[in-house]
Every structure is written in structure tokens, then in C-alpha cells.
Amino acid sequence: MSAPTLSPGLLPAPVSLQPATGSFPLTDGTPVRTDPALAAAARWWRRTTEAAFGVDLPFVVGDGAVDSPAAAPGGAPRGAHQANVTPDDAARPGVTLALDASRPAGGYRLEITPQAVLLTAADAAGAHAGAQTLRQLAGPQAYRTAPVAAAPGTPASTVHLPALTVEDHPRFGWRGVLLDVARHFLPTREVLRFIDLAAAHKLNVVQLHLTDDQGWRMQVHRYPLLTEVGGWRTESNVGTWRTGVFDGRPHGGFYTQDDLREIVAHARERGVVVVPEIDAPGHVEAAVAAYPFLGTRKTPHTVRTTWGVSTEVLDPSDEALEFFTNVLDEVLDVFDSPWIAIGGDEVPTTLWRESPAIVALAEQRGLADVADLAGWFLARLSEHVTAQGRRAVVWDEGFGEQLPRDVVVTAWRGFTVGADALEAGNDVVMAPEQVVYLDHRAGDGEDEPVPVGFLRTVEDVLAFDPFPPEVLAQYPGLDAAPGRLLGAQAEVWSEHLDSPRRVDYAAFPRLAAFAEVVWSPTAERTPGGPASAEFLARLEQDHLPRLDAAGVEYRPLDGPKPWQRRPGVHGFLRHLDQEMAAGGYAGVGGWVEGRDASSEGQA
Ligand code: ACM
């Protein structure tokens, strides 16, 4: 029997929490009743809790009678009862999820008394968030998939949920994390697990980076070579490309459309939207290897085995545009996301400038410079996405005069480009590499595995401010800008993360700090300050035990375990203070044509 939790240590921290006396016992036969509109969250919580604690919780959708577990072992059939459940139903014993239109969008209220649990939300998103809070309140065991205490034949344990009232809502609507499955493929089960972990941190967007120079991961029926050829490479760089070390081992894999539909449905059941990303017109070497007519030189090509920025970009021809719109049609069919990411980052113009036909094409399209072909191509792709009732998302290089204003801009090279896009009227997701690139090194010790990028500790990520005061000072009118700040996104690029264990190490626990930033109310979270200290204590005492129970191989706060090191594998360090001195938050990071060598990339 679990002891009542006195300090629930919720992470991310809720807007408000009022402790009360006593606890609610959750045991065999405790009914779970939900409004039909909130049924997905209720069903997920009930199944997760039943598995973790070995209890049977009879389930009813709507206001009907609760079936006994014996009569309906799997719970009431979906749709059996469809009438709304209102907060008045709290008078009934058990766990109730009810609609309450007065709650803020995406938020919830959770009241636990010794007699009943009442979760109210105005929408499904709020119910999902509240269900994750309920799970945290049940203690770390709630993150296991079977009870550890009960031996076969012994009675199921009772879970005690501490009496309290939580009122909560998110700071941002877009609380995202990008998972790069192109550089290193992850099997479907690992993508599902990553989505579970994102949802456990109240993140609601997982951007799946499905295509890049080093691999094409989405089955496209119309163009089967994209995965048959583009899904595989002969070997991989080990560590930074600068040392020229390779592993001599083929790598690859891809998701069938059924795999992807499963991923989408799994995410939806947890309140997470999967935003697919098909990157163009750069980062396309795998597609060019599959269909050489897409390339600028029309010659046979192989899937890239090295990291860094590739000059091998698309020929931005009408044929390539048709090809990518056809690909997007299959993407639009498989993914239900309102947003479709179409890439746009790091597009070297070297080969375009060398091709008289492409130079002529730019002139024919009335473009002032060959470089504008990238914006032209992205604008056409985004119009295609818009015509299908969705919205395109581009990396910030895609922001410019040619970009339609309904396209969302993900600002990754710095802060000011995000502010510029807001002022121009584009909605923005802030994802500056200076703070929230989780593939960048989390510590500065010698034993950090394959250290790349900036040093970004848990405390640095916790101090992330989508628009720091020094940037706001340059943009006094930003609050009134026509574009909206949708939220923020952390990125897990996988050049150096060749397994789910390495993904765990890079993402956690820094993703927990990121979750606190995008969910919890704004606060002063300077490293070393009181809020940071409180977060670190909560992380260590309350949250890491949850991740341990879930089997997450996070980076320990004091550095890697011996088997998490990668002796002899070289990274490439960048230094934030130096880059700040050379332009800092006001400057532009990432790869810049004309400034960086064409193969130069952060990794
Ligand atoms: C990026 O990091 N190239 C978006």
C-alpha cells in the first residue's frame, strides 16, 4: 500500500495548489466516469493506472450507471452512454472527468477529497494535462507498467491520492519537442515511448523530422525508392564530421504509413499532435539519391554518410515542385496535424549559382537573386499546404518577403529573427539553438559523451526566456505585433544520438526544465537563484524517481555514468560567450552562407 504523498512535487509546477487533509483511496472497483468529450484522457489515465497498480477501475462514458468490473471486464463499451457529465457529478463517488466551459483553454481544475476526485476542463487538451497531474500524484509507481508489490494472487494495492485542489493552465499553446529520426532511425516503439514521455511533461507537440540528407524515413507510395534507396546509408560518421571517422556499418530504416498512423493515433490519445517535417529544398540528399532528377546535376548519387550542411540541394524545378507536392499529399493523408513542417533551413546556393539553367530559372521567375529560389519553392509548397486546410511551418531561413503570412516560423538561429517574423505578421515558435538544442552538451566535463554545441545545463534550459529583455528592448512594439508567439520548441537532433539510450541521455532531464518554462507561469529562473534551486530539488526528489520508474536513462545531475561515456569519439565545441560577443542574442547563429564553409554545420 502506497503512503499518501505529502509533497506531490508536480513538474511542471501548476499555477496554484492548495493542499487539503487526507487522501482519496483508489482501489479495485473505484469508478471512473467521464464526459464523452474528455473520454480519451480518462481512458488513457484509467488504463495506465490499472496497469501500474493492478487495480480494476470500472469505466463509464457519459452519465449512465457504472458497470461492475465482473459484468464488463474491459469497461463499458465506448459510446454506451453519451450524455454530458457535469461538475455536479462530483457528488458521486469515484473519479469524475467533467466539462466546465469556464476553465481556460488547455487548463484544468483538479479537486481531490477523501470521497471523490473531480477533474474539470473546458476541452480535451485540459483533460489530458489534468490526467498527467493525476498520474504524478499517484507516485513513481504510476510510471511502471505492472505492480511491483503485489505477488500473484494477493489483493491489489490501494493507491492514495493526496487531497488537494490544483488550478492550472499552460503558459503557451505550442509546447513542442523535435525528434530527429532521419539522422538515426528509431523503431516505432521508441517513437511511441518518446511521445509518452513528452506527454508526461505536458508537452503537446512532437515534430518528427522525417527526412534529411542522411535518410528518408516516411514510406511514400507514389515514390517507393524514397525509402528503398533513400532509407539506407552505407555507414555513418562517428562523432564530428571533422575527424573523418566512419563506423563502416550500414544504417537505416523507415516507417510504413501504418506505422505513422499508429504514431499519430497514439499521440492523439495522449493529447499530443505529431507535426511531420519533410525538409526542402535543402537537406534532401537521400531523396536525390533515390531520384537523381531531383538534384541539380542529374547524376547518380548516394545517401550522405557525413554530418554537416550539404551543398547537394534540390533543383528547384517545376518537376521537383510537383514531386514534393505529391509527397505532401501523402503526408497530409497520414498526419492529422493542423501544421505541416516543410523545412527551409540551411540551403547553400553554390550549385544553383554554378548552373546556367537554374540561374535562368530564377530570372524567368522574376527573382532578384538565385538565393530567392529557396523562398520561392517554400512559398509554393506552403500554398499547397494551405489549400488543403492546414498551415505550413518553416525554419527561420524561410522567413522573408516571399513567405505567405499564414506560415508559422520556427526561430532557431536566434531571437531577433523570431521578433522580425512576429512584426511581419507570421506566427512564431521560438526554438533558439543558443538555449534549447538538447543535442548540445549538458555538461563541460571531459567525460561528456560526444560533446557538441553550446554548454546548456538543466539550469540554463530552465532560465530560457523566449524573448530575453535585451531582445525586447530592441523591439518595443513586440506585444502588439500582428504575428502571435505560439510557444517554444526544444530540439533533439540525432547526428550523435545513435540509440534510444543516447536520446534519453540528451533529452532528460533537460526536457523537464523546458516543460517547466513552457507550461508554468513566467518566473525569474536565473541559474543559482531561488526558483532554480527549488526546481532542482523538486527534480531530484520527486521527478527523477518518476523517470527512473519509467526506465528513462537520463543524464544524472552529476554527470554521465561510466557506460554513458563515449571515450575517443570527438565532438565539436561551440562557446556561447564568444558567439554572444560577436553579435549575441541580436545576431544570427546556425549556418550562414558566405560566413561558414559549405560543409560547416553545428555537428
Ligand atoms: C536546424 O537546426 N538546421 C534547424
XYZ file of C-alpha atoms and ligand atoms in Angstrom:
607
model
C 0.000 0.000 0.000
C 1.500 3.346 -1.024
C 1.791 6.027 1.624
C -0.066 9.271 0.989
C 2.236 11.760 -0.748
C 2.570 14.916 1.283
C 4.690 16.899 -1.155
C 3.419 15.978 -4.584
C 6.307 17.739 -6.330
C 4.385 18.319 -9.524
C 6.552 19.007 -12.561
C 5.889 21.246 -14.420
C 4.696 23.316 -11.464
C 0.986 24.150 -11.585
C -0.433 27.663 -11.452
C -1.817 27.012 -7.970
C -2.009 24.142 -5.497
C -3.953 24.111 -2.229
C -3.155 21.101 -0.042
C -6.021 19.631 1.997
C -6.317 16.960 4.645
C -6.444 13.265 3.977
C -6.335 11.312 0.763
C -8.550 9.544 -1.708
C -8.150 5.755 -1.834
C -8.120 4.401 -5.366
C -8.816 0.724 -5.315
C -10.499 -2.149 -7.150
C -13.973 -1.034 -8.157
C -13.386 2.732 -7.923
C -15.476 4.011 -10.830
C -14.068 6.354 -13.479
C -16.793 8.429 -15.096
C -16.109 10.827 -17.940
C -17.840 13.254 -20.206
C -17.663 11.906 -23.786
C -15.603 14.927 -24.863
C -12.883 14.031 -22.350
C -13.012 10.266 -22.819
C -9.568 9.870 -24.435
C -7.804 11.371 -21.427
C -9.932 9.358 -18.996
C -9.342 6.137 -20.890
C -5.579 6.705 -21.026
C -5.377 7.504 -17.298
C -7.539 4.564 -16.336
C -5.534 2.066 -18.413
C -2.193 3.430 -17.221
C -3.287 3.354 -13.595
C -4.826 -0.114 -13.846
C -1.602 -1.480 -15.308
C 0.708 0.256 -12.846
C -1.211 -0.664 -9.710
C -3.003 -3.861 -10.695
C -6.436 -2.404 -9.956
C -9.660 -2.649 -11.947
C -11.413 0.674 -12.400
C -14.857 0.357 -13.966
C -15.274 2.920 -16.697
C -18.268 4.775 -17.972
C -18.550 7.369 -20.696
C -21.479 9.714 -20.086
C -23.806 9.900 -17.113
C -25.062 6.319 -17.074
C -24.684 3.699 -14.398
C -21.210 2.321 -13.810
C -20.887 -1.311 -14.824
C -19.310 -3.631 -12.321
C -15.881 -4.971 -13.305
C -17.311 -8.503 -13.327
C -20.073 -7.554 -15.750
C -17.771 -5.665 -18.085
C -14.128 -6.573 -17.526
C -12.969 -4.245 -20.253
C -15.150 -1.406 -19.013
C -18.251 -0.089 -20.627
C -18.163 -0.182 -24.403
C -17.253 3.149 -25.904
C -20.311 5.176 -26.731
C -22.530 3.180 -24.385
C -23.536 6.327 -22.530
C -23.206 9.652 -24.217
C -24.865 12.253 -22.018
C -22.634 15.003 -20.680
C -21.022 14.770 -17.279
C -21.143 17.996 -15.294
C -19.234 19.132 -12.228
C -22.383 18.273 -10.205
C -21.447 14.655 -10.764
C -18.671 15.250 -8.246
C -21.224 14.336 -5.634
C -20.843 10.777 -6.917
C -18.024 8.678 -5.547
C -15.021 7.799 -7.641
C -13.097 9.706 -10.282
C -15.053 12.088 -12.496
C -13.880 13.998 -15.571
C -16.382 16.728 -16.393
C -16.646 19.581 -18.842
C -16.536 23.080 -17.447
C -16.558 25.807 -20.074
C -15.312 28.365 -17.569
C -11.838 26.790 -17.382
C -9.082 28.349 -19.519
C -8.217 26.655 -22.826
C -5.878 23.735 -22.247
C -6.229 24.107 -18.473
C -7.944 22.096 -15.768
C -9.054 22.077 -12.161
C -8.439 19.037 -10.021
C -10.120 18.613 -6.677
C -9.300 15.583 -4.589
C -11.152 14.924 -1.341
C -11.228 11.724 0.704
C -14.579 10.978 -1.024
C -14.019 11.832 -4.680
C -11.728 13.052 -7.441
C -13.112 15.696 -9.775
C -11.177 16.824 -12.824
C -12.809 19.592 -14.838
C -11.622 21.051 -18.116
C -13.057 23.139 -20.924
C -11.510 20.932 -23.594
C -9.781 17.635 -24.270
C -6.335 19.252 -24.010
C -7.070 20.348 -20.456
C -8.259 16.874 -19.516
C -5.035 15.344 -20.877
C -2.959 17.750 -18.810
C -5.043 17.056 -15.701
C -4.729 13.314 -16.239
C -0.940 13.665 -16.262
C -1.168 15.549 -12.965
C -3.297 12.746 -11.518
C -0.648 10.270 -12.597
C 2.111 12.266 -10.899
C 0.076 12.396 -7.701
C -0.005 8.598 -7.533
C 3.783 8.477 -7.074
C 6.630 6.985 -9.154
C 4.952 3.555 -9.286
C 2.428 5.148 -11.649
C 5.202 5.198 -14.285
C 5.589 1.420 -14.247
C 3.609 -0.974 -16.385
C 2.919 -3.576 -13.696
C 2.696 -3.505 -9.911
C 5.930 -4.260 -8.105
C 4.391 -5.014 -4.726
C 1.624 -7.497 -5.326
C 2.599 -11.134 -5.809
C 0.231 -13.243 -7.921
C -2.946 -13.970 -6.024
C -2.523 -11.194 -3.457
C -5.073 -8.392 -3.341
C -4.403 -5.345 -5.437
C -2.802 -2.413 -3.668
C -4.624 0.763 -2.751
C -3.270 3.978 -4.208
C -3.716 7.104 -2.134
C -4.128 10.383 -3.974
C -3.408 13.344 -1.670
C -6.366 15.641 -1.006
C -5.810 18.986 -2.680
C -7.069 21.448 -5.224
C -4.993 22.302 -8.279
C -5.909 25.068 -10.718
C -3.715 25.018 -13.739
C -3.318 26.160 -17.317
C -0.436 26.374 -19.784
C 1.711 29.414 -20.453
C 1.935 28.520 -24.163
C -0.283 26.628 -26.572
C 2.688 25.196 -28.540
C 4.868 23.206 -26.179
C 6.991 21.286 -28.598
C 9.904 18.950 -28.912
C 11.526 17.873 -32.176
C 12.738 14.320 -32.582
C 15.203 13.732 -35.429
C 14.587 10.218 -36.728
C 16.367 10.976 -40.025
C 19.997 11.057 -38.871
C 19.444 7.967 -36.734
C 16.355 5.896 -37.209
C 14.345 4.942 -34.137
C 11.957 1.993 -34.267
C 8.273 2.843 -33.957
C 8.095 1.601 -30.359
C 10.758 4.163 -29.384
C 8.867 6.990 -31.065
C 5.757 5.926 -29.134
C 7.755 5.898 -25.913
C 9.194 9.353 -26.644
C 5.654 10.643 -27.199
C 4.608 9.130 -23.854
C 7.464 10.987 -22.182
C 6.637 14.252 -23.921
C 3.015 13.924 -22.763
C 4.187 13.101 -19.232
C 5.796 16.551 -19.219
C 2.626 18.226 -20.576
C 4.283 18.882 -23.930
C 1.703 18.774 -26.711
C 3.658 18.912 -29.986
C 6.197 16.367 -31.230
C 7.773 17.457 -34.513
C 9.034 14.362 -36.320
C 11.989 15.262 -38.536
C 11.364 12.545 -41.112
C 13.746 13.401 -43.935
C 17.282 14.670 -44.266
C 20.486 14.182 -46.227
C 21.282 11.024 -44.273
C 17.935 9.233 -44.616
C 14.315 9.368 -45.769
C 12.064 7.725 -43.181
C 8.474 8.001 -44.455
C 7.015 5.485 -46.880
C 5.587 7.327 -49.886
C 3.509 5.014 -52.093
C 3.963 7.077 -55.209
C 7.757 7.166 -54.909
C 8.861 3.862 -53.336
C 12.573 4.498 -53.920
C 12.478 7.272 -51.321
C 12.632 4.581 -48.643
C 14.003 1.643 -50.640
C 17.073 3.669 -51.619
C 16.837 6.830 -49.514
C 16.156 4.968 -46.269
C 19.647 3.454 -46.059
C 23.232 4.641 -45.967
C 26.399 2.601 -46.183
C 27.960 3.899 -42.970
C 27.954 6.843 -40.568
C 30.366 9.428 -39.265
C 31.406 8.665 -35.717
C 31.460 11.941 -33.821
C 32.021 15.241 -35.566
C 32.497 15.006 -39.340
C 35.696 17.000 -38.949
C 37.714 13.972 -37.859
C 36.583 11.848 -40.813
C 35.985 8.728 -38.726
C 33.340 6.262 -40.003
C 31.831 3.148 -38.471
C 31.756 1.008 -41.637
C 28.251 -0.210 -40.729
C 25.103 0.365 -42.789
C 22.300 2.247 -41.086
C 18.692 2.904 -41.941
C 15.029 2.151 -41.555
C 11.708 3.760 -42.321
C 8.134 3.961 -41.128
C 5.350 2.469 -43.163
C 2.272 4.638 -43.451
C 0.568 2.285 -40.983
C 3.442 2.805 -38.524
C 2.945 6.549 -38.868
C -0.818 6.297 -38.480
C -0.233 4.335 -35.278
C 2.161 7.044 -34.050
C -0.409 9.752 -34.829
C -3.234 7.880 -33.069
C -1.066 7.025 -30.064
C -0.108 10.679 -29.719
C -3.707 11.857 -30.093
C -4.774 9.552 -27.239
C -2.266 11.433 -25.077
C -3.111 14.973 -26.197
C -0.050 15.271 -28.426
C -0.031 16.469 -32.041
C 2.623 14.955 -34.297
C 3.873 17.610 -36.715
C 5.570 15.836 -39.620
C 8.564 17.503 -41.230
C 9.617 16.952 -44.836
C 12.696 19.143 -45.261
C 13.201 21.012 -48.581
C 14.822 22.452 -50.661
C 17.988 21.685 -48.652
C 18.666 18.558 -46.587
C 17.452 16.413 -49.489
C 20.410 14.205 -50.391
C 18.547 10.999 -49.546
C 15.729 11.996 -51.924
C 18.251 12.917 -54.623
C 19.937 9.526 -54.161
C 16.560 7.862 -54.764
C 15.523 10.122 -57.676
C 18.586 11.848 -59.213
C 16.403 14.060 -61.441
C 15.610 15.994 -58.267
C 19.230 17.095 -57.935
C 20.999 19.942 -59.650
C 23.432 17.659 -61.518
C 21.120 14.760 -62.501
C 23.953 12.302 -61.808
C 23.873 9.141 -59.648
C 24.182 9.950 -56.016
C 24.364 8.181 -52.664
C 22.730 8.831 -49.319
C 25.018 11.074 -47.286
C 27.178 9.391 -44.646
C 28.631 12.534 -43.079
C 27.081 15.236 -40.887
C 27.249 18.969 -41.589
C 25.475 21.120 -44.157
C 25.260 19.668 -47.670
C 25.534 21.679 -50.895
C 23.510 18.970 -52.649
C 20.147 20.769 -52.656
C 17.114 20.368 -54.899
C 16.964 21.660 -58.406
C 14.007 23.973 -57.650
C 12.398 22.980 -60.941
C 8.693 22.634 -61.671
C 9.234 18.836 -61.697
C 10.783 18.883 -58.210
C 7.920 21.075 -57.004
C 5.381 18.619 -58.378
C 7.267 15.735 -56.756
C 7.253 17.400 -53.337
C 3.612 18.450 -53.555
C 2.773 14.811 -54.330
C 4.818 13.734 -51.304
C 2.987 16.313 -49.174
C -0.363 14.931 -50.332
C 0.539 11.587 -48.762
C 1.814 13.384 -45.659
C -1.487 15.272 -45.402
C -3.332 11.982 -45.695
C -1.394 10.209 -42.931
C -0.995 13.056 -40.427
C -3.962 14.904 -38.931
C -1.834 17.759 -37.598
C -3.062 21.293 -38.335
C 0.615 22.114 -39.020
C 2.891 20.546 -41.625
C 6.600 21.403 -41.458
C 8.289 21.834 -44.837
C 11.839 22.617 -43.716
C 13.641 25.527 -45.329
C 16.837 25.521 -43.255
C 20.414 25.628 -44.490
C 20.127 25.904 -48.263
C 23.558 26.571 -49.815
C 23.247 28.201 -53.230
C 26.645 27.010 -54.531
C 25.286 24.537 -57.103
C 22.445 26.832 -58.142
C 24.919 29.582 -58.995
C 27.030 27.106 -60.986
C 24.061 26.031 -63.122
C 23.174 28.379 -66.035
C 19.763 26.675 -66.285
C 18.966 27.390 -62.633
C 20.234 30.961 -62.866
C 17.937 31.390 -65.889
C 15.060 29.828 -63.955
C 15.467 32.423 -61.203
C 15.305 35.211 -63.801
C 12.326 33.647 -65.505
C 10.501 33.585 -62.141
C 11.302 37.279 -61.694
C 13.593 36.741 -58.714
C 16.269 39.287 -57.892
C 18.798 36.643 -56.863
C 19.310 32.899 -57.280
C 19.110 32.553 -53.484
C 15.467 33.636 -53.671
C 14.645 30.313 -55.322
C 14.547 28.761 -51.840
C 11.867 31.204 -50.692
C 10.011 30.755 -53.976
C 9.969 26.975 -53.541
C 8.838 27.167 -49.908
C 6.109 29.659 -50.795
C 4.676 27.279 -53.424
C 4.807 24.314 -51.033
C 3.175 26.311 -48.261
C 0.390 27.467 -50.608
C -0.260 23.809 -51.366
C -0.490 23.012 -47.650
C -2.792 25.994 -47.057
C -5.045 24.942 -49.927
C -5.582 21.639 -48.069
C -6.720 23.481 -44.955
C -3.501 23.157 -42.954
C -0.679 25.544 -42.127
C 2.937 25.163 -43.154
C 5.819 25.568 -40.704
C 9.282 26.653 -41.852
C 12.675 27.125 -40.232
C 13.567 30.788 -39.951
C 15.729 30.923 -43.108
C 12.401 30.576 -44.907
C 11.167 33.833 -43.405
C 11.220 36.707 -45.890
C 9.152 38.755 -48.260
C 8.093 35.770 -50.325
C 6.757 33.809 -47.370
C 2.960 33.872 -47.012
C 1.939 35.343 -43.677
C -0.071 32.311 -42.628
C 3.116 30.227 -42.404
C 4.484 29.530 -38.923
C 8.170 30.381 -38.477
C 10.319 28.309 -36.124
C 13.107 30.628 -34.984
C 16.207 28.507 -34.414
C 19.182 30.687 -35.344
C 18.475 33.241 -32.648
C 15.929 35.509 -31.039
C 15.746 38.521 -33.294
C 14.649 36.599 -36.376
C 11.651 35.422 -34.333
C 10.854 39.002 -33.379
C 11.195 40.096 -37.020
C 8.762 37.385 -38.126
C 6.224 38.425 -35.450
C 6.458 42.027 -36.602
C 5.914 40.930 -40.192
C 2.758 39.080 -39.146
C 3.901 35.445 -39.088
C 3.135 33.313 -36.058
C 6.306 32.114 -34.376
C 7.613 29.182 -32.370
C 10.812 30.053 -30.516
C 13.485 27.341 -30.667
C 16.808 29.192 -30.436
C 19.835 26.930 -30.682
C 21.501 29.167 -28.092
C 19.354 27.551 -25.373
C 17.020 24.733 -26.345
C 19.037 22.433 -28.632
C 19.169 19.381 -26.403
C 21.730 17.582 -28.547
C 24.150 20.267 -27.365
C 26.328 19.283 -24.400
C 24.721 19.257 -20.964
C 27.996 19.447 -19.048
C 31.549 20.603 -19.608
C 33.360 17.607 -18.094
C 35.897 15.587 -20.075
C 33.627 12.587 -19.842
C 30.614 14.163 -21.570
C 29.689 11.841 -24.467
C 30.356 13.314 -27.949
C 30.145 16.913 -26.733
C 28.863 19.276 -29.411
C 27.439 22.788 -29.498
C 26.946 25.132 -26.582
C 27.135 24.111 -22.934
C 23.499 24.099 -21.814
C 22.862 22.760 -18.337
C 19.491 21.935 -16.782
C 19.606 25.356 -15.120
C 20.379 27.097 -18.429
C 17.364 25.492 -20.072
C 15.215 26.381 -17.056
C 16.286 30.025 -17.486
C 15.156 30.010 -21.137
C 13.154 33.076 -21.991
C 11.579 33.065 -25.464
C 12.332 36.773 -25.658
C 15.070 37.930 -23.258
C 14.847 41.546 -22.030
C 17.813 42.605 -24.188
C 15.907 41.490 -27.279
C 12.623 43.032 -26.132
C 14.470 46.316 -25.633
C 15.132 46.316 -29.378
C 11.507 45.513 -30.186
C 9.382 47.812 -28.041
C 6.234 47.094 -30.029
C 6.511 43.317 -29.979
C 3.466 42.809 -27.737
C 1.304 44.476 -30.349
C 2.944 42.712 -33.320
C 0.489 41.186 -35.791
C 2.093 37.742 -35.508
C 1.435 35.601 -32.454
C 4.015 33.861 -30.327
C 2.601 30.328 -30.344
C 5.146 28.932 -27.942
C 8.507 27.234 -27.949
C 10.150 24.020 -29.020
C 13.185 22.065 -27.837
C 15.109 20.086 -30.452
C 16.672 16.641 -30.205
C 18.883 16.342 -33.291
C 20.380 12.896 -33.591
C 23.676 13.057 -35.500
C 25.378 11.890 -32.317
C 22.444 10.083 -30.730
C 22.619 6.672 -32.363
C 20.285 4.824 -29.998
C 17.271 5.424 -27.759
C 19.659 5.332 -24.783
C 21.594 8.263 -26.216
C 18.315 10.124 -26.922
C 17.307 9.641 -23.280
C 20.649 10.985 -22.115
C 20.438 14.129 -24.238
C 16.762 14.868 -23.691
C 16.409 14.207 -19.977
C 16.210 15.773 -17.550
C 16.649 18.997 -19.544
C 13.310 18.440 -21.282
C 11.718 18.573 -17.809
C 13.230 22.038 -17.333
C 11.947 23.075 -20.740
C 8.481 21.779 -19.804
C 8.505 23.973 -16.695
C 9.299 27.011 -18.877
C 6.546 26.431 -21.430
C 3.835 25.222 -19.050
C 4.307 27.027 -15.717
C 3.717 30.747 -15.163
C 6.572 33.099 -16.056
C 9.128 33.397 -13.272
C 12.619 34.674 -12.623
C 14.660 31.475 -13.002
C 18.268 32.690 -13.107
C 20.767 29.841 -12.621
C 21.735 29.702 -8.946
C 18.675 31.702 -7.879
C 15.911 30.513 -5.527
C 13.496 29.356 -8.255
C 16.242 27.365 -9.920
C 17.235 25.780 -6.596
C 13.610 24.878 -5.855
C 13.264 23.329 -9.317
C 16.444 21.279 -8.935
C 15.261 19.973 -5.554
C 11.843 19.065 -6.963
C 13.500 17.444 -9.962
C 15.791 15.353 -7.806
C 13.354 14.364 -5.064
C 10.110 13.979 -6.964
C 10.683 13.816 -10.690
C 13.814 11.745 -11.285
C 12.175 8.861 -9.363
C 9.321 9.050 -11.914
C 11.817 8.888 -14.781
C 13.618 6.002 -13.036
C 10.345 4.085 -12.759
C 9.649 4.785 -16.441
C 13.090 3.388 -17.313
C 14.432 6.639 -18.734
C 18.232 6.655 -18.969
C 18.597 10.347 -18.274
C 21.851 12.191 -17.643
C 22.459 12.117 -13.870
C 22.747 15.617 -12.428
C 26.395 14.953 -11.513
C 27.405 13.683 -14.932
C 27.401 10.537 -17.048
C 27.579 7.026 -15.664
C 30.615 5.123 -16.965
C 28.608 3.351 -19.659
C 27.100 6.623 -20.841
C 30.517 7.948 -21.914
C 31.931 7.677 -25.429
C 35.687 7.682 -24.936
C 37.617 8.551 -28.078
C 34.628 9.908 -30.019
C 35.212 13.562 -30.795
C 32.616 16.286 -30.602
C 32.894 19.920 -31.614
C 32.502 22.625 -29.009
C 30.910 25.994 -29.573
C 31.162 28.754 -26.996
C 28.141 30.880 -26.259
C 30.139 33.714 -24.675
C 32.284 34.063 -27.805
C 29.309 33.966 -30.138
C 27.465 36.435 -27.901
C 30.445 38.791 -28.094
C 30.249 38.512 -31.881
C 26.605 39.501 -32.075
C 24.991 37.567 -29.280
C 21.280 37.273 -28.968
C 20.931 40.032 -31.512
C 22.989 38.092 -34.030
C 22.202 35.076 -36.072
C 23.633 31.692 -35.157
C 23.351 28.491 -37.100
C 24.864 28.165 -40.519
C 25.169 31.332 -42.590
C 26.020 31.270 -46.287
C 29.082 33.312 -47.032
C 30.204 33.204 -43.416
C 30.591 29.461 -42.878
C 32.191 26.858 -45.110
C 29.560 24.964 -47.051
C 30.122 21.746 -45.135
C 30.193 23.548 -41.799
C 27.382 22.526 -39.530
C 26.884 22.697 -35.837
C 27.548 18.973 -35.565
C 18.416 23.389 -37.879
O 18.955 23.227 -36.793
N 19.087 23.207 -39.001
C 17.015 23.767 -37.982
